[in-house]
Amino acid sequence: MYAITPILLLASLFSTSLAADIYIQGRHFGGDDRIQIGNTNCGQDVYHYSDITCDGNARMHLGSVVPHDCKADAPGNTYTNIVASGKCKAHLGNFYQQDDDADDNEEDYEDFLESDDDTNED
């Protein structure tokens, strides 16, 4: 049951629903976790995070990857008591793709997930 719970959680977070509120509380990401929570398809969900911890070598992106032609308002995020330690990299915000040809922001996102430096980001 515990192994499938994160999969179900992530599946629900990549929804295409409009103006849905999603609350994520008391989550810990650690070790070598690579976690993306947020829309990747111009959704309008609003995410509220509280008491989230990130440590080890985890890469945690709490935001959306917004396509360049997305006409919807950017999804809103509320953060409370987010703690990143060790070599964790936590990006709290959205990655915006600029245009069809230039996937620089997508590359920034991939670099963020794969990088091994010691810097915590917010």
PDB file of C-alpha atoms in Angstrom:
ATOM      1  CA  MET A   1       0.000   0.000   0.000  1.00  0.00           C
ATOM      2  CA  TYR A   2       2.765   2.436   0.913  1.00  0.00           C
ATOM      3  CA  ALA A   3       4.552   1.917  -2.400  1.00  0.00           C
ATOM      4  CA  ILE A   4       1.528   2.799  -4.498  1.00  0.00           C
ATOM      5  CA  THR A   5       0.433   5.812  -2.451  1.00  0.00           C
ATOM      6  CA  PRO A   6       3.034   8.220  -3.948  1.00  0.00           C
ATOM      7  CA  ILE A   7       2.080   7.077  -7.451  1.00  0.00           C
ATOM      8  CA  LEU A   8      -1.580   7.797  -6.824  1.00  0.00           C
ATOM      9  CA  LEU A   9      -0.704  11.143  -5.254  1.00  0.00           C
ATOM     10  CA  LEU A  10       1.374  12.193  -8.252  1.00  0.00           C
ATOM     11  CA  ALA A  11      -1.258  10.986 -10.690  1.00  0.00           C
ATOM     12  CA  SER A  12      -3.813  13.198  -9.000  1.00  0.00           C
ATOM     13  CA  LEU A  13      -1.458  16.169  -9.046  1.00  0.00           C
ATOM     14  CA  PHE A  14      -0.931  16.083 -12.800  1.00  0.00           C
ATOM     15  CA  SER A  15      -4.632  16.575 -13.383  1.00  0.00           C
ATOM     16  CA  THR A  16      -6.150  18.830 -16.001  1.00  0.00           C
ATOM     17  CA  SER A  17      -8.812  20.130 -13.649  1.00  0.00           C
ATOM     18  CA  LEU A  18      -9.570  23.833 -13.568  1.00  0.00           C
ATOM     19  CA  ALA A  19      -9.224  25.898 -10.400  1.00  0.00           C
ATOM     20  CA  ALA A  20      -8.817  22.888  -8.136  1.00  0.00           C
ATOM     21  CA  ASP A  21      -7.257  23.297  -4.696  1.00  0.00           C
ATOM     22  CA  ILE A  22      -4.742  20.631  -3.680  1.00  0.00           C
ATOM     23  CA  TYR A  23      -3.226  20.493  -0.190  1.00  0.00           C
ATOM     24  CA  ILE A  24       0.012  18.646   0.525  1.00  0.00           C
ATOM     25  CA  GLN A  25       1.057  18.523   4.165  1.00  0.00           C
ATOM     26  CA  GLY A  26       3.703  16.812   6.226  1.00  0.00           C
ATOM     27  CA  ARG A  27       5.613  15.291   3.300  1.00  0.00           C
ATOM     28  CA  HIS A  28       9.269  14.273   3.445  1.00  0.00           C
ATOM     29  CA  PHE A  29      11.411  13.855   0.346  1.00  0.00           C
ATOM     30  CA  GLY A  30      14.904  12.463   0.827  1.00  0.00           C
ATOM     31  CA  GLY A  31      17.574  10.144  -0.445  1.00  0.00           C
ATOM     32  CA  ASP A  32      17.759  10.332  -4.225  1.00  0.00           C
ATOM     33  CA  ASP A  33      14.105  11.268  -4.763  1.00  0.00           C
ATOM     34  CA  ARG A  34      13.318  13.296  -7.884  1.00  0.00           C
ATOM     35  CA  ILE A  35       9.917  14.857  -7.347  1.00  0.00           C
ATOM     36  CA  GLN A  36       7.860  17.153  -9.593  1.00  0.00           C
ATOM     37  CA  ILE A  37       4.575  18.278  -8.086  1.00  0.00           C
ATOM     38  CA  GLY A  38       2.494  20.528 -10.280  1.00  0.00           C
ATOM     39  CA  ASN A  39       0.952  20.755 -13.699  1.00  0.00           C
ATOM     40  CA  THR A  40       2.880  20.172 -16.887  1.00  0.00           C
ATOM     41  CA  ASN A  41      -0.006  20.982 -19.224  1.00  0.00           C
ATOM     42  CA  CYS A  42      -1.278  24.489 -18.466  1.00  0.00           C
ATOM     43  CA  GLY A  43      -3.599  23.429 -15.671  1.00  0.00           C
ATOM     44  CA  GLN A  44      -4.971  25.868 -13.109  1.00  0.00           C
ATOM     45  CA  ASP A  45      -4.650  23.882  -9.908  1.00  0.00           C
ATOM     46  CA  VAL A  46      -3.638  25.803  -6.785  1.00  0.00           C
ATOM     47  CA  TYR A  47      -1.190  23.994  -4.526  1.00  0.00           C
ATOM     48  CA  HIS A  48      -0.810  24.638  -0.800  1.00  0.00           C
ATOM     49  CA  TYR A  49       2.264  23.148   0.866  1.00  0.00           C
ATOM     50  CA  SER A  50       3.037  23.026   4.585  1.00  0.00           C
ATOM     51  CA  ASP A  51       5.597  21.238   6.750  1.00  0.00           C
ATOM     52  CA  ILE A  52       7.556  19.824   3.809  1.00  0.00           C
ATOM     53  CA  THR A  53      11.122  18.600   4.332  1.00  0.00           C
ATOM     54  CA  CYS A  54      13.718  17.766   1.722  1.00  0.00           C
ATOM     55  CA  ASP A  55      17.141  16.293   2.461  1.00  0.00           C
ATOM     56  CA  GLY A  56      19.751  13.891   1.173  1.00  0.00           C
ATOM     57  CA  ASN A  57      20.236  14.282  -2.574  1.00  0.00           C
ATOM     58  CA  ALA A  58      16.559  14.871  -3.310  1.00  0.00           C
ATOM     59  CA  ARG A  59      15.469  17.248  -6.069  1.00  0.00           C
ATOM     60  CA  MET A  60      12.069  18.742  -5.282  1.00  0.00           C
ATOM     61  CA  HIS A  61      10.156  21.024  -7.642  1.00  0.00           C
ATOM     62  CA  LEU A  62       6.973  22.387  -6.083  1.00  0.00           C
ATOM     63  CA  GLY A  63       5.480  24.201  -9.031  1.00  0.00           C
ATOM     64  CA  SER A  64       4.375  23.808 -12.616  1.00  0.00           C
ATOM     65  CA  VAL A  65       6.146  23.541 -15.945  1.00  0.00           C
ATOM     66  CA  VAL A  66       4.144  26.089 -17.930  1.00  0.00           C
ATOM     67  CA  PRO A  67       3.997  25.743 -21.741  1.00  0.00           C
ATOM     68  CA  HIS A  68       4.872  28.889 -23.697  1.00  0.00           C
ATOM     69  CA  ASP A  69       1.385  29.197 -25.210  1.00  0.00           C
ATOM     70  CA  CYS A  70      -0.465  28.686 -21.927  1.00  0.00           C
ATOM     71  CA  LYS A  71      -3.244  31.289 -21.741  1.00  0.00           C
ATOM     72  CA  ALA A  72      -4.497  30.326 -18.291  1.00  0.00           C
ATOM     73  CA  ASP A  73      -3.432  32.216 -15.204  1.00  0.00           C
ATOM     74  CA  ALA A  74      -0.292  30.723 -13.737  1.00  0.00           C
ATOM     75  CA  PRO A  75      -1.109  28.210 -11.017  1.00  0.00           C
ATOM     76  CA  GLY A  76      -0.821  29.695  -7.537  1.00  0.00           C
ATOM     77  CA  ASN A  77       1.305  28.164  -4.805  1.00  0.00           C
ATOM     78  CA  THR A  78       1.330  28.752  -1.049  1.00  0.00           C
ATOM     79  CA  TYR A  79       4.332  27.569   0.968  1.00  0.00           C
ATOM     80  CA  THR A  80       4.629  27.261   4.755  1.00  0.00           C
ATOM     81  CA  ASN A  81       7.578  25.844   6.697  1.00  0.00           C
ATOM     82  CA  ILE A  82       9.551  24.324   3.815  1.00  0.00           C
ATOM     83  CA  VAL A  83      12.937  22.966   4.954  1.00  0.00           C
ATOM     84  CA  ALA A  84      15.732  21.941   2.580  1.00  0.00           C
ATOM     85  CA  SER A  85      18.976  20.530   3.965  1.00  0.00           C
ATOM     86  CA  GLY A  86      21.985  18.486   2.943  1.00  0.00           C
ATOM     87  CA  LYS A  87      22.350  18.405  -0.833  1.00  0.00           C
ATOM     88  CA  CYS A  88      18.632  18.798  -1.414  1.00  0.00           C
ATOM     89  CA  LYS A  89      17.661  21.204  -4.183  1.00  0.00           C
ATOM     90  CA  ALA A  90      14.215  22.692  -3.722  1.00  0.00           C
ATOM     91  CA  HIS A  91      12.710  24.903  -6.423  1.00  0.00           C
ATOM     92  CA  LEU A  92       9.577  26.657  -5.220  1.00  0.00           C
ATOM     93  CA  GLY A  93       7.927  28.171  -8.250  1.00  0.00           C
ATOM     94  CA  ASN A  94       7.095  27.633 -11.892  1.00  0.00           C
ATOM     95  CA  PHE A  95       9.310  26.941 -14.884  1.00  0.00           C
ATOM     96  CA  TYR A  96       8.068  28.912 -17.910  1.00  0.00           C
ATOM     97  CA  GLN A  97       8.785  27.677 -21.417  1.00  0.00           C
ATOM     98  CA  GLN A  98       9.455  30.682 -23.638  1.00  0.00           C
ATOM     99  CA  ASP A  99       8.618  29.478 -27.155  1.00  0.00           C
ATOM    100  CA  ASP A 100       8.376  26.435 -29.429  1.00  0.00           C
ATOM    101  CA  ASP A 101      12.007  26.436 -30.507  1.00  0.00           C
ATOM    102  CA  ALA A 102      13.774  27.457 -27.322  1.00  0.00           C
ATOM    103  CA  ASP A 103      13.382  24.913 -24.575  1.00  0.00           C
ATOM    104  CA  ASP A 104      15.880  26.745 -22.380  1.00  0.00           C
ATOM    105  CA  ASN A 105      13.552  26.745 -19.419  1.00  0.00           C
ATOM    106  CA  GLU A 106      12.812  23.060 -19.840  1.00  0.00           C
ATOM    107  CA  GLU A 107      16.566  22.483 -19.937  1.00  0.00           C
ATOM    108  CA  ASP A 108      16.910  24.551 -16.763  1.00  0.00           C
ATOM    109  CA  TYR A 109      14.324  22.290 -15.173  1.00  0.00           C
ATOM    110  CA  GLU A 110      16.156  19.147 -16.296  1.00  0.00           C
ATOM    111  CA  ASP A 111      19.462  20.606 -15.071  1.00  0.00           C
ATOM    112  CA  PHE A 112      17.807  21.346 -11.746  1.00  0.00           C
ATOM    113  CA  LEU A 113      16.670  17.748 -11.358  1.00  0.00           C
ATOM    114  CA  GLU A 114      20.009  16.260 -12.406  1.00  0.00           C
ATOM    115  CA  SER A 115      22.567  18.618 -10.864  1.00  0.00           C
ATOM    116  CA  ASP A 116      24.872  17.431  -8.109  1.00  0.00           C
ATOM    117  CA  ASP A 117      26.167  20.684  -6.620  1.00  0.00           C
ATOM    118  CA  ASP A 118      25.732  21.588  -2.947  1.00  0.00           C
ATOM    119  CA  THR A 119      23.460  24.596  -3.429  1.00  0.00           C
ATOM    120  CA  ASN A 120      19.950  24.750  -2.014  1.00  0.00           C
ATOM    121  CA  GLU A 121      17.675  26.752  -4.318  1.00  0.00           C
ATOM    122  CA  ASP A 122      14.346  28.422  -3.674  1.00  0.00           C
TER     123      ASP A 122
END
